[in-house]
Amino acid sequence: MTTTLERAIDQTTEDTAEGSSQQAITKTVGGRPVTMTPEMAEAFGRELDELRARVVADLGERDATYIRRVVKAQRALEVGGRAMLFAGILPPAWLAGTTMLAASKILDNMEIGHNVMHGQYDWMGDPALTSRDFEWDSACPSDQWRHSHNYMHHTYTNIVDMDRDIGYGILRMSEDQRWVPYYLGNPVYAFLLMVFFQYGVALHELETERIRSGDISIADKRETLVGIWHKVRRQTLKDYVAFPLLAGPFAPWVFTGNLTANLIRNVWSYAIIFCGHFPDGTQEFSKAETENESRGMWYFRQILGSANLTGGKFFHLMSGNLSFQIEHHLFPDIPAFRHAEIAPEVQAICERYGIPYNVGPLPQQFATVVRKICRLALPWR
Amino acid sequence: MFTQTTALKLRDRVLRSPLVDLLTGPHGVDRYTELVEPTWTLGDSRAKVVAVRRQTSRSVTLTLEPNAAFAAEPAFLAGQHVNLTVEVDGRRQTRCYSPANAERDRLVELTIGVHDDGLVSQHLYRNARVGMVVGLDGIGGDFTLPAVRPRRILFVAGGSGITPVLSMLRTLVDEGSDCEIAFLHYARTPQEACYREEVDAMPGVLVLRGYSRAADAGRLRGYVDADQLASAMPDPDAVYVCGPRSLVDAVMEHCPHAQSESFVPPVFAVPSEVSGGTVVFADSGVDVVDDGSSLLEQAEAAGLSPQSGCRMGICHTCTRRKTSGAIRNLITGAVSTADEEDVQICVSAPVGDVELAL
């Protein structure tokens, strides 16, 4: 996937060489103009390329040990949590089991699934950790995710009408999306998406907004639908039929425990992901602005379009290090815990080029996202 | 014994059941059991190192206890090779080795010659220890004894090429064979000749040795020739030779019907002209302009990481479906134009446009 991404970048770089070179871009961030000229972008891009090369050259045992430790913790939490829920008739056991299972699902989806599927550990050559084959504990089929996320979202990040992650085809998350009366329900849709997040993610590749507008028909998406159906069926059977039935008379406690664990995972991952590109200050781009984009300009767009979260080591682990969204978007295929390590350096480089580096604590960032969701429900915004 | 087998079968049936697959989905049961014990895998063929010996200063001998998944592979025949997978600095590396154990042995014995710039052999020589778990699969190879054993057999081995020959010798001894056997072993020095004492003690085997860096020590003087072969056994029914390419070539010159195996990578003839066609890695959505190197190297240069192993056309780990186009085998020079065929990408170079499901 990254290769596809890099190729797309190479393509644009080539285009630049042949055609008219890209113009300088100016964005207003927090009332302050931020400009990137093609000459600056060149040097800026080179510095970031060098940083990436340094990390790639250092990949090895340490990264392998790290991801295996996380996998081990996730599997232990999962087995322990499910076992505990079998005794869920006792409230402390139910609480502990649900918490462990929720933690396991969060680790599985974020620090392991999302990151492994980005190809962050492909260099290890371990079939259990390769992007091509990894499947996660979520309703979304991983092959569809790899297309919509790794390719579309990471290549065309925050370009309105290209990046479907701007509102996921359901929400109005940018002033540049034309208002229609449907968006009056923006806060309601956002709340429902939060609660049913894994199903929202699963339906992402279906491109329902294009089906609604008559652009494509549901028949065009047959294959996608079949893929979603198979994955959702198995996930549902596992969490809501097989495990409860195995518990016999304790089925209700297992059922509610699994339901709650899935809900916690949904709300948590929604919060982290919405804080990646939607907090105040993050920028969207037009197709025209990104024509003939050089690699340096691509980096510039990734930084202006992303926001980081502050927190402790445990917080970063549970967010799959997506709390380093900026670094993640610069280098999506290096192990995520490395993003934390290079963050100070990235921030220093940004400072030298006068590029704002959006970072804040989760409650504050999320509050600005909620405000935006409500604000954009109305037509005069 | 009977109850134990039944219990094993029951456990296997439970672990392979659709219910367990559903409950452990989407990762599968192996991804849980391996965390308790790395060899507890149904799908991944692995082995645990149960003994490590360093017989010489340039080799390491591993005794491996394979798991049940390995036992499910086709039975090992003396002289065949296996793929050994180890992790070096976080990266999986696969190499091909010929086990030295007899055919029906439960334990697999590998003697690995250390190469000066051999990533895997150096790693194993330095770090192999009891309890280490390795990947072990892909039994294969045609360097084997016929089911009806020949009456008079001449074996020739060079250096660590002794391992498949030793496997055959041990198998014949185990079988109580009464056939006539001669064995020529070439090594650099007596100290570097693996399994010297064991082979010397084998009943009914005539052993002759030659040393390239200690000419006076062995009975064979100089390079292998017709005289040396004849002095060991004139007109044998079958000849088996394993070692460096030069040794194999020299023996083949005198015994054209000899069976041979060489583990030193062949030198690929660098193509004199590059086709300049387009190589499409369809599954990855990547295409590159052919630079004349192997499909594997071109894929890696394009940032892809397809599975690969020996990189010399032996292990078939890298095999991929070629959907269209012509390729040339870098070892044999043979050109193949068939659509929809499986090719070993490590030893295949494009001839014109090629599309690969990779």
XYZ file of C-alpha atoms in Angstrom:
739
model
C 0.000 0.000 0.000
C 2.737 2.404 0.955
C 4.297 1.652 -2.342
C 1.155 2.703 -4.095
C 1.275 5.803 -1.984
C 4.890 6.492 -2.774
C 4.221 5.880 -6.418
C 1.440 8.418 -6.329
C 3.918 10.860 -4.857
C 6.586 10.004 -7.381
C 3.992 10.509 -10.052
C 3.232 13.995 -8.815
C 6.922 14.754 -8.497
C 7.446 13.691 -12.092
C 4.539 15.812 -13.198
C 6.126 18.744 -11.465
C 9.319 18.218 -13.369
C 7.511 18.102 -16.676
C 4.694 20.591 -16.308
C 4.230 23.855 -14.548
C 5.722 23.703 -11.079
C 3.504 24.130 -8.066
C 2.661 27.543 -6.687
C 3.301 28.583 -3.109
C 0.450 27.737 -0.735
C -0.743 30.062 1.995
C -3.142 28.928 4.694
C -4.492 30.865 7.627
C -4.010 28.880 10.801
C -5.305 30.411 14.018
C -5.463 33.833 12.355
C -1.852 33.647 11.250
C -0.795 33.146 7.618
C 1.423 30.132 6.937
C 3.203 30.011 3.606
C 5.118 27.235 1.920
C 7.002 28.095 -1.243
C 8.195 25.393 -3.647
C 11.832 26.178 -2.700
C 11.105 25.832 1.016
C 9.152 22.653 0.361
C 12.148 21.146 -1.374
C 14.464 21.620 1.618
C 11.715 20.753 4.083
C 10.932 17.531 2.229
C 14.594 16.583 2.161
C 14.923 16.969 5.933
C 11.908 14.748 6.533
C 13.133 12.180 4.001
C 16.431 12.019 5.861
C 14.644 11.548 9.175
C 12.637 8.676 7.744
C 15.732 7.054 6.238
C 17.436 7.187 9.634
C 14.543 5.372 11.323
C 14.246 2.779 8.564
C 17.962 1.987 8.820
C 17.546 1.399 12.545
C 14.572 -1.025 12.331
C 15.301 -4.371 13.906
C 15.031 -6.565 16.970
C 13.726 -3.753 19.180
C 10.685 -3.166 16.975
C 9.999 -6.904 16.644
C 10.162 -7.352 20.411
C 7.887 -4.366 20.954
C 5.059 -5.431 18.650
C 5.211 -9.040 19.907
C 4.889 -7.823 23.485
C 1.810 -5.819 22.538
C 0.335 -8.825 20.721
C 0.984 -11.015 23.740
C -0.668 -8.490 26.062
C -3.667 -8.206 23.746
C -4.178 -11.959 23.499
C -3.779 -12.374 27.265
C -6.314 -9.609 27.945
C -8.714 -11.176 25.468
C -8.511 -14.700 26.878
C -8.553 -13.389 30.464
C -11.444 -11.034 29.802
C -13.593 -13.672 28.128
C -12.856 -16.161 30.909
C -13.735 -13.578 33.537
C -17.059 -12.828 31.833
C -18.068 -16.475 32.238
C -18.223 -15.621 35.932
C -19.945 -12.358 35.042
C -22.830 -13.023 37.419
C -20.476 -11.583 40.068
C -20.356 -7.822 39.403
C -16.583 -7.395 39.985
C -15.876 -10.226 37.528
C -18.220 -8.709 34.952
C -16.576 -5.325 35.329
C -13.040 -6.729 35.127
C -13.905 -9.034 32.210
C -15.558 -6.269 30.228
C -12.681 -3.866 30.855
C -10.094 -6.458 29.805
C -12.002 -7.397 26.673
C -12.478 -3.742 25.736
C -8.751 -3.094 26.256
C -7.937 -6.144 24.133
C -10.175 -4.959 21.290
C -8.684 -1.465 21.452
C -5.132 -2.845 21.266
C -6.123 -5.245 18.492
C -7.668 -2.519 16.349
C -5.282 0.337 17.027
C -1.705 -0.427 18.054
C -1.745 -3.813 16.281
C -4.341 -3.910 13.479
C -4.234 -0.397 12.095
C -0.458 -0.244 12.295
C 0.302 -3.731 10.985
C -2.043 -3.141 8.056
C -0.058 -0.022 7.207
C 2.899 -2.324 6.549
C 4.800 -0.997 9.560
C 6.146 -4.480 10.274
C 6.278 -5.926 6.743
C 10.082 -5.791 6.817
C 10.029 -8.520 9.502
C 8.707 -11.075 7.023
C 6.477 -12.617 9.714
C 3.273 -13.862 8.031
C 1.312 -13.126 11.231
C 2.334 -9.469 11.051
C 2.172 -8.698 7.341
C -0.094 -5.975 6.010
C -1.339 -8.151 3.174
C -2.831 -10.881 5.343
C -3.674 -9.274 8.662
C -7.316 -9.361 9.746
C -8.542 -7.462 12.794
C -11.207 -7.939 15.427
C -13.600 -5.448 13.841
C -16.637 -5.582 11.578
C -14.674 -3.961 8.735
C -12.989 -6.434 6.335
C -9.286 -5.601 6.413
C -8.799 -5.671 2.633
C -11.443 -2.975 2.196
C -9.862 -0.947 4.965
C -6.474 -1.128 3.280
C -7.949 0.421 0.149
C -10.093 3.150 1.694
C -7.659 4.066 4.458
C -4.092 3.261 3.428
C -4.506 4.307 -0.160
C -7.335 6.846 -0.457
C -7.171 8.616 2.894
C -3.400 8.597 3.334
C -2.656 9.695 -0.215
C -5.332 12.356 -0.582
C -5.476 13.442 3.064
C -7.853 16.343 3.670
C -8.412 17.116 -0.010
C -12.109 17.944 -0.224
C -13.935 15.630 -2.663
C -10.968 13.197 -2.667
C -10.537 12.163 0.964
C -13.726 10.400 2.018
C -12.560 10.575 5.630
C -13.790 14.185 5.633
C -17.182 13.341 7.101
C -17.083 9.701 5.913
C -19.881 10.462 3.416
C -22.236 10.981 6.362
C -21.170 14.153 8.169
C -20.392 17.732 7.261
C -16.913 18.306 8.713
C -15.676 21.136 6.497
C -17.062 24.496 5.420
C -16.099 23.482 1.907
C -18.762 20.756 1.895
C -21.901 22.383 0.479
C -24.692 22.541 3.059
C -27.925 20.649 2.387
C -30.861 20.283 4.823
C -29.740 16.698 5.547
C -26.824 18.139 7.540
C -29.208 19.560 10.170
C -28.873 16.098 11.686
C -25.064 16.355 11.840
C -24.809 15.942 15.662
C -27.257 13.023 15.621
C -25.388 11.221 12.819
C -22.114 11.858 14.622
C -23.478 10.366 17.834
C -24.831 7.306 16.050
C -21.540 6.877 14.200
C -19.739 6.939 17.554
C -21.949 4.230 19.058
C -21.877 2.001 15.974
C -18.384 3.010 14.902
C -17.179 -0.433 13.815
C -20.187 -0.788 11.503
C -19.668 2.725 10.202
C -16.091 1.806 9.355
C -17.305 -1.453 7.791
C -19.691 0.418 5.481
C -17.089 3.026 4.517
C -15.937 1.310 1.325
C -19.558 1.011 0.189
C -19.508 4.739 -0.676
C -23.167 5.138 0.274
C -23.115 8.840 -0.593
C -22.322 7.981 -4.210
C -25.126 5.399 -4.239
C -27.529 8.008 -2.807
C -26.548 10.544 -5.444
C -27.064 7.975 -8.192
C -23.391 8.087 -9.165
C -23.139 4.318 -8.814
C -25.705 1.627 -8.144
C -25.767 -0.832 -5.277
C -25.112 -3.574 -7.858
C -21.694 -2.029 -8.558
C -20.821 -2.658 -4.927
C -21.923 -6.279 -4.800
C -18.459 -7.622 -4.060
C -17.893 -5.069 -1.318
C -21.238 -5.929 0.237
C -20.480 -9.647 0.216
C -17.149 -8.983 1.924
C -18.802 -6.858 4.611
C -21.575 -9.417 5.114
C -19.106 -12.273 5.668
C -17.024 -10.321 8.164
C -19.973 -8.860 10.087
C -21.635 -12.266 10.286
C -18.571 -13.932 11.782
C -17.915 -11.134 14.235
C -21.568 -11.156 15.342
C -21.685 -14.933 15.666
C -18.547 -14.874 17.795
C -19.425 -12.086 20.235
C -23.188 -12.389 20.414
C -23.975 -16.055 19.784
C -21.079 -18.482 20.267
C -19.469 -17.091 23.426
C -22.798 -16.416 25.201
C -24.086 -19.902 24.325
C -20.876 -21.476 25.623
C -21.548 -19.800 28.958
C -24.874 -21.659 29.277
C -26.964 -20.102 32.034
C -24.539 -17.174 32.256
C -25.172 -16.193 28.631
C -26.790 -12.811 29.494
C -23.683 -11.649 31.344
C -21.362 -12.710 28.557
C -23.632 -11.088 25.979
C -23.827 -7.748 27.782
C -20.105 -7.857 28.571
C -19.227 -8.346 24.901
C -21.690 -5.648 23.865
C -20.228 -3.195 26.356
C -16.641 -4.032 25.374
C -17.483 -3.383 21.713
C -19.187 -0.130 22.679
C -16.210 1.069 24.710
C -13.884 0.242 21.813
C -16.227 2.097 19.412
C -16.408 5.258 21.498
C -12.685 5.299 22.268
C -11.489 4.739 18.718
C -14.035 7.274 17.441
C -12.727 9.889 19.866
C -9.091 9.265 18.958
C -9.748 9.154 15.223
C -11.939 12.263 15.161
C -9.162 14.105 16.990
C -6.766 13.223 14.172
C -8.030 15.564 11.471
C -11.027 17.529 12.768
C -9.866 19.693 15.735
C -9.732 23.464 15.345
C -6.811 24.578 13.233
C -6.583 21.559 10.945
C -6.703 22.548 7.285
C -8.500 21.192 4.249
C -7.190 21.555 0.736
C -8.761 21.944 -2.662
C -7.902 19.776 -5.650
C -6.449 22.881 -7.349
C -4.111 23.543 -4.411
C -2.648 20.066 -4.637
C -2.140 19.848 -8.374
C 1.462 18.964 -9.273
C 2.206 18.537 -5.585
C 5.845 17.907 -4.717
C 6.863 15.551 -1.930
C 7.706 18.483 0.334
C 4.293 20.011 -0.324
C 2.688 16.647 0.352
C 4.415 16.574 3.767
C 3.228 20.153 4.363
C -0.390 19.145 3.662
C -0.137 16.105 5.941
C 1.091 18.260 8.838
C -1.463 21.041 8.417
C -4.246 18.485 8.098
C -3.392 16.488 11.206
C -3.385 17.052 14.960
C -1.592 15.310 17.823
C -2.754 14.460 21.336
C -0.740 14.858 24.517
C -0.705 12.153 27.165
C 1.308 9.529 28.986
C 2.876 6.332 27.653
C -0.218 4.257 28.410
C -2.469 6.754 26.658
C -0.304 6.647 23.547
C -0.306 2.836 23.553
C -4.097 2.684 23.858
C -4.476 5.221 21.062
C -2.312 3.053 18.822
C 0.095 6.002 18.833
C -2.431 7.777 16.632
C -1.924 10.507 19.208
C 1.093 11.177 16.976
C -1.189 11.656 13.992
C 1.175 14.173 12.377
C 4.136 11.777 12.414
C 1.822 8.931 11.401
C 0.702 10.857 8.347
C 4.254 11.788 7.391
C 5.544 8.224 7.655
C 2.609 5.806 7.822
C 4.772 2.732 7.318
C 7.304 3.031 10.119
C 6.378 1.373 13.446
C 4.003 3.643 15.354
C 5.951 3.717 18.616
C 8.750 5.285 16.582
C 6.400 8.171 15.819
C 6.486 9.046 19.500
C 10.277 8.967 19.438
C 10.690 11.240 16.440
C 7.932 13.688 17.411
C 10.267 16.229 19.094
C 12.459 16.253 16.003
C 9.494 16.717 13.660
C 8.225 19.519 15.841
C 11.632 21.209 15.758
C 11.779 20.975 11.958
C 8.267 22.443 11.691
C 9.273 25.298 13.965
C 12.224 26.164 11.753
C 9.972 26.379 8.715
C 7.259 28.287 10.568
C 4.734 25.486 10.222
C 2.199 25.204 13.073
C 2.217 21.894 14.930
C -1.260 21.189 16.254
C -1.188 19.395 19.599
C -3.402 19.343 22.682
C -4.950 17.118 25.340
C -7.814 14.813 24.315
C -10.684 16.595 26.166
C -9.744 19.964 24.702
C -9.229 18.681 21.148
C -12.393 16.590 21.250
C -14.417 19.569 22.502
C -13.415 21.563 19.430
C -14.442 18.622 17.242
C -17.891 18.438 18.886
C -18.274 22.181 18.442
C -17.405 21.857 14.763
C -19.931 19.025 14.281
C -22.704 21.180 15.766
C -21.622 24.390 14.040
C -21.513 22.829 10.572
C -25.048 21.441 10.965
C -26.237 24.959 10.252
C -26.304 26.481 6.771
C -24.763 29.889 7.546
C -21.514 28.345 8.712
C -0.011 -45.584 23.866
C -3.420 -46.121 22.315
C -5.217 -43.725 24.674
C -2.516 -41.135 24.150
C -3.002 -41.254 20.385
C -6.760 -40.987 20.759
C -6.334 -38.022 23.070
C -4.024 -36.380 20.537
C -6.505 -36.958 17.761
C -9.353 -35.580 19.849
C -7.328 -32.489 20.747
C -6.481 -31.990 17.085
C -10.098 -32.376 16.044
C -11.233 -29.874 18.638
C -8.547 -27.343 17.704
C -9.340 -27.695 14.011
C -13.118 -27.457 14.502
C -15.091 -24.615 12.888
C -16.277 -23.575 16.361
C -12.754 -23.015 17.671
C -11.949 -21.207 14.435
C -14.906 -18.900 15.029
C -14.064 -18.321 18.685
C -10.418 -17.528 17.964
C -11.228 -15.487 14.862
C -10.043 -13.562 13.037
C -6.524 -14.513 14.120
C -6.911 -18.283 14.376
C -6.097 -20.738 17.125
C -2.349 -20.865 16.386
C -1.938 -17.200 17.285
C -3.054 -18.056 20.839
C -1.467 -21.449 21.427
C 1.935 -20.259 20.162
C 2.050 -17.739 22.990
C 1.942 -20.592 25.499
C 4.467 -22.704 23.601
C 5.876 -21.483 20.267
C 5.783 -24.950 18.713
C 2.073 -25.438 19.459
C 0.874 -24.544 16.002
C -1.340 -26.531 13.658
C -0.592 -24.507 10.562
C 2.996 -23.395 11.033
C 5.602 -26.090 10.777
C 8.203 -25.387 13.458
C 10.862 -27.100 15.521
C 12.601 -26.626 18.833
C 16.364 -26.853 19.151
C 17.130 -29.654 21.618
C 20.915 -29.829 21.182
C 23.662 -27.625 19.784
C 27.130 -28.879 18.923
C 30.005 -27.075 17.304
C 31.896 -30.023 15.804
C 34.372 -27.814 13.996
C 35.315 -24.168 14.153
C 33.381 -23.523 10.956
C 30.122 -25.352 11.531
C 27.276 -25.699 13.970
C 25.116 -28.803 14.348
C 21.532 -28.396 15.510
C 19.298 -31.212 16.677
C 15.684 -30.225 16.131
C 12.470 -31.622 17.539
C 9.778 -30.826 14.942
C 6.164 -30.105 15.903
C 3.067 -31.941 14.711
C 2.641 -29.624 11.721
C 6.046 -30.750 10.420
C 5.061 -34.376 10.867
C 2.054 -33.678 8.624
C 4.396 -32.711 5.768
C 5.410 -35.373 3.236
C 7.829 -37.891 4.751
C 11.490 -36.934 4.547
C 13.681 -39.029 2.255
C 17.426 -39.254 2.881
C 19.230 -36.636 0.800
C 16.348 -34.161 0.577
C 16.455 -30.619 1.903
C 14.275 -28.496 4.192
C 13.756 -24.778 4.670
C 15.013 -23.422 7.956
C 13.608 -20.062 9.027
C 15.218 -17.980 11.740
C 14.896 -14.396 12.787
C 17.996 -12.220 12.582
C 17.617 -8.706 13.999
C 13.840 -8.927 13.747
C 13.830 -10.114 10.140
C 12.837 -13.596 9.042
C 15.460 -15.366 6.961
C 14.934 -18.676 5.229
C 17.701 -20.958 4.051
C 17.783 -24.406 2.568
C 19.677 -27.188 4.356
C 19.931 -30.931 3.884
C 19.317 -32.792 7.137
C 22.012 -35.290 8.123
C 19.727 -37.624 10.048
C 18.475 -40.982 8.774
C 15.155 -41.229 6.992
C 12.860 -42.324 9.782
C 14.464 -40.386 12.658
C 12.090 -38.369 14.793
C 14.678 -35.637 15.333
C 16.088 -33.572 12.492
C 19.811 -32.885 12.470
C 21.228 -29.945 10.557
C 24.917 -29.176 10.211
C 25.376 -25.659 8.986
C 28.672 -24.601 7.451
C 29.603 -21.052 8.430
C 30.169 -18.699 5.514
C 32.266 -15.592 6.018
C 29.411 -13.307 5.039
C 26.564 -15.705 5.705
C 23.929 -13.851 7.686
C 22.096 -16.958 8.865
C 25.069 -19.273 9.341
C 26.972 -16.649 11.343
C 23.881 -15.959 13.437
C 23.321 -19.631 14.205
C 26.990 -20.287 14.915
C 27.024 -17.464 17.465
C 23.528 -17.602 18.935
C 22.011 -21.073 18.516
C 20.988 -22.451 21.890
C 18.787 -25.171 23.297
C 15.141 -24.084 23.472
C 15.322 -21.795 20.461
C 12.383 -22.233 18.084
C 12.844 -22.151 14.330
C 10.628 -22.525 11.289
C 11.102 -25.856 9.518
C 9.177 -26.819 6.410
C 9.316 -27.353 2.676
C 10.789 -30.849 2.506
C 11.799 -31.463 -1.079
C 14.478 -32.425 -3.553
C 15.295 -35.203 -6.003
C 18.706 -36.048 -4.531
C 17.443 -39.325 -3.064
C 18.108 -43.044 -3.111
C 15.799 -45.168 -5.270
C 13.331 -47.365 -3.353
C 15.239 -50.399 -4.611
C 18.686 -49.594 -3.263
C 21.574 -49.922 -5.759
C 24.094 -52.691 -5.013
C 27.289 -50.648 -5.296
C 27.149 -46.943 -4.399
C 29.845 -44.293 -4.597
C 29.318 -41.144 -2.532
C 31.349 -37.954 -3.010
C 31.006 -34.930 -0.725
C 32.789 -31.616 -0.361
C 32.812 -29.662 2.921
C 29.381 -29.340 4.527
C 27.956 -31.079 1.436
C 28.441 -34.177 3.567
C 25.011 -33.766 5.190
C 22.689 -35.321 2.552
C 25.288 -38.045 1.935
C 25.499 -38.774 5.643
C 21.706 -38.977 5.754
C 21.884 -41.650 3.039
C 24.734 -43.485 4.777
C 22.911 -43.465 8.117
C 19.720 -44.640 6.444
C 21.521 -47.537 4.723
C 23.218 -48.523 7.994
C 19.845 -48.360 9.808
C 18.327 -50.604 7.186
C 21.117 -53.125 7.729
C 21.963 -52.790 4.064
C 24.599 -55.138 2.690
C 25.377 -53.053 -0.376
C 28.921 -52.035 -1.186
C 29.619 -48.404 -0.286
C 32.553 -46.087 -0.895
C 32.724 -42.514 0.301
C 35.087 -39.755 -0.806
C 35.035 -36.737 1.455
C 36.892 -33.540 0.608
C 37.403 -30.844 3.211
C 39.819 -27.980 3.801
C 41.578 -29.567 6.794
C 41.015 -32.647 8.987
C 39.775 -30.321 11.725
C 37.054 -29.027 9.421
C 35.840 -32.447 8.285
C 32.510 -32.930 10.042
C 31.384 -36.344 11.290
C 34.858 -37.817 10.743
C 34.800 -40.318 13.595
C 31.243 -41.469 13.001
C 31.797 -42.092 9.299
C 35.121 -43.869 9.913
C 33.350 -46.213 12.317
C 30.567 -47.147 9.888
C 30.624 -50.858 9.054
C 31.079 -51.791 5.408
C 31.908 -48.289 4.213
C 35.214 -47.529 2.498
C 36.119 -43.961 3.403
C 38.768 -41.949 1.522
C 39.629 -38.368 2.438
C 41.302 -35.438 0.729
C 42.215 -32.054 2.160
C 42.681 -28.938 0.076
C 44.648 -27.058 2.737
C 46.458 -30.014 4.342
C 47.430 -32.086 1.324
C 49.492 -34.638 3.252
C 46.824 -35.487 5.799
C 44.417 -37.479 3.628
C 44.780 -40.481 1.377
C 43.548 -38.550 -1.655
C 46.103 -36.228 -3.239
C 45.098 -33.187 -5.263
C 41.867 -32.446 -7.022
C 39.220 -35.065 -7.679
C 39.970 -37.072 -10.851
C 39.129 -40.323 -12.578
C 41.840 -42.207 -10.661
C 40.539 -41.140 -7.275
C 37.000 -42.125 -8.204
C 38.132 -45.446 -9.631
C 40.332 -46.218 -6.635
C 37.317 -45.799 -4.378
C 34.977 -47.880 -6.500
C 35.319 -48.823 -10.160
C 32.068 -48.941 -12.154
C 29.598 -48.202 -9.361
C 25.836 -48.745 -9.899
C 25.069 -45.264 -8.605
C 27.074 -42.140 -7.844
C 25.921 -39.362 -5.514
C 27.854 -36.115 -5.265
C 27.145 -33.084 -3.128
C 29.371 -30.062 -2.619
C 30.576 -26.886 -4.272
C 29.756 -26.459 -7.934
C 33.334 -27.116 -9.044
C 33.415 -30.482 -7.273
C 30.054 -31.486 -8.698
C 31.150 -30.472 -12.204
C 34.417 -32.409 -11.904
C 32.652 -35.587 -10.799
C 29.942 -35.229 -13.434
C 32.656 -35.075 -16.065
C 33.777 -38.582 -15.172
C 30.419 -39.990 -14.107
C 27.802 -38.339 -16.324
C 24.974 -40.291 -14.689
C 25.816 -39.160 -11.171
C 23.060 -37.614 -9.064
C 24.155 -34.250 -7.781
C 23.272 -31.443 -5.429
C 25.058 -28.163 -4.950
C 24.206 -25.622 -2.317
C 26.504 -22.837 -3.315
C 24.547 -20.243 -5.258
C 25.159 -20.418 -8.987
C 26.591 -17.302 -10.583
C 23.809 -15.782 -12.608
C 24.813 -14.767 -16.095
C 24.141 -11.043 -16.213
C 21.911 -10.508 -19.216
C 23.813 -8.718 -21.939
C 20.801 -6.716 -22.971
C 17.884 -5.517 -20.900
C 14.487 -6.002 -22.462
C 13.230 -2.636 -21.220
C 9.721 -4.040 -20.944
C 7.251 -3.207 -18.224
C 6.987 -5.433 -15.187
C 3.561 -5.172 -13.572
C 3.140 -6.281 -9.954
C -0.623 -6.388 -10.335
C -1.752 -7.063 -6.758
C 0.328 -4.191 -5.429
C -0.597 -1.813 -8.213
C 3.053 -1.180 -8.993
C 4.823 -1.302 -12.318
C 8.485 -0.817 -13.099
C 10.671 -0.760 -16.171
C 12.638 -4.002 -16.463
C 16.261 -3.546 -15.432
C 17.336 -7.063 -16.285
C 17.608 -8.397 -12.725
C 15.389 -11.115 -11.259
C 11.693 -10.442 -10.703
C 12.312 -10.767 -6.960
C 15.037 -8.140 -6.963
C 12.931 -5.824 -9.085
C 9.964 -6.271 -6.747
C 12.153 -5.503 -3.732
C 13.694 -2.513 -5.469
C 10.141 -1.243 -5.968
C 9.633 -1.377 -2.199
C 7.626 -4.602 -2.123
C 8.519 -7.413 0.238
C 7.376 -10.661 -1.318
C 8.156 -13.839 0.577
C 11.394 -15.395 -0.501
C 13.831 -17.940 0.759
C 16.911 -19.381 -0.861
C 17.119 -16.837 -3.696
C 18.677 -19.508 -5.852
C 15.721 -21.424 -7.205
C 15.556 -24.213 -4.671
C 12.981 -23.596 -2.009
C 9.988 -22.299 -3.986
C 9.050 -19.931 -1.196
C 8.979 -17.079 -3.682
C 6.813 -18.828 -6.267
C 4.194 -16.511 -7.760
C 1.640 -16.689 -10.539
C 2.788 -15.078 -13.770
C -0.400 -14.017 -15.488
C 1.200 -13.058 -18.782
C 4.495 -12.405 -20.520
C 7.743 -14.246 -21.123
C 10.487 -14.895 -18.601
C 13.952 -16.376 -18.772
C 15.233 -18.747 -16.138
C 18.524 -17.228 -14.978
C 20.036 -20.602 -14.170
C 19.020 -22.615 -17.177
C 18.482 -19.826 -19.672
C 15.168 -21.418 -20.642
C 12.531 -18.981 -21.839
C 8.937 -19.620 -20.890
C 6.023 -17.808 -22.482
C 2.975 -19.574 -21.036
C 0.262 -17.437 -19.473
C -0.973 -18.313 -15.969
C 2.025 -20.271 -14.771
C 3.733 -20.366 -11.395
C 7.286 -19.102 -11.561
C 10.128 -18.819 -9.100
C 10.675 -15.104 -9.135
C 14.158 -15.289 -7.602
C 15.589 -16.969 -10.694
C 13.370 -15.495 -13.376
C 14.056 -12.346 -15.370
C 11.552 -10.710 -17.687
C 11.790 -10.936 -21.459
C 9.645 -8.019 -22.559
C 6.439 -7.152 -20.681
C 5.502 -9.367 -17.752
C 2.554 -9.281 -15.388
C 2.820 -10.943 -12.013
C 0.187 -11.582 -9.331
C 2.253 -10.022 -6.569
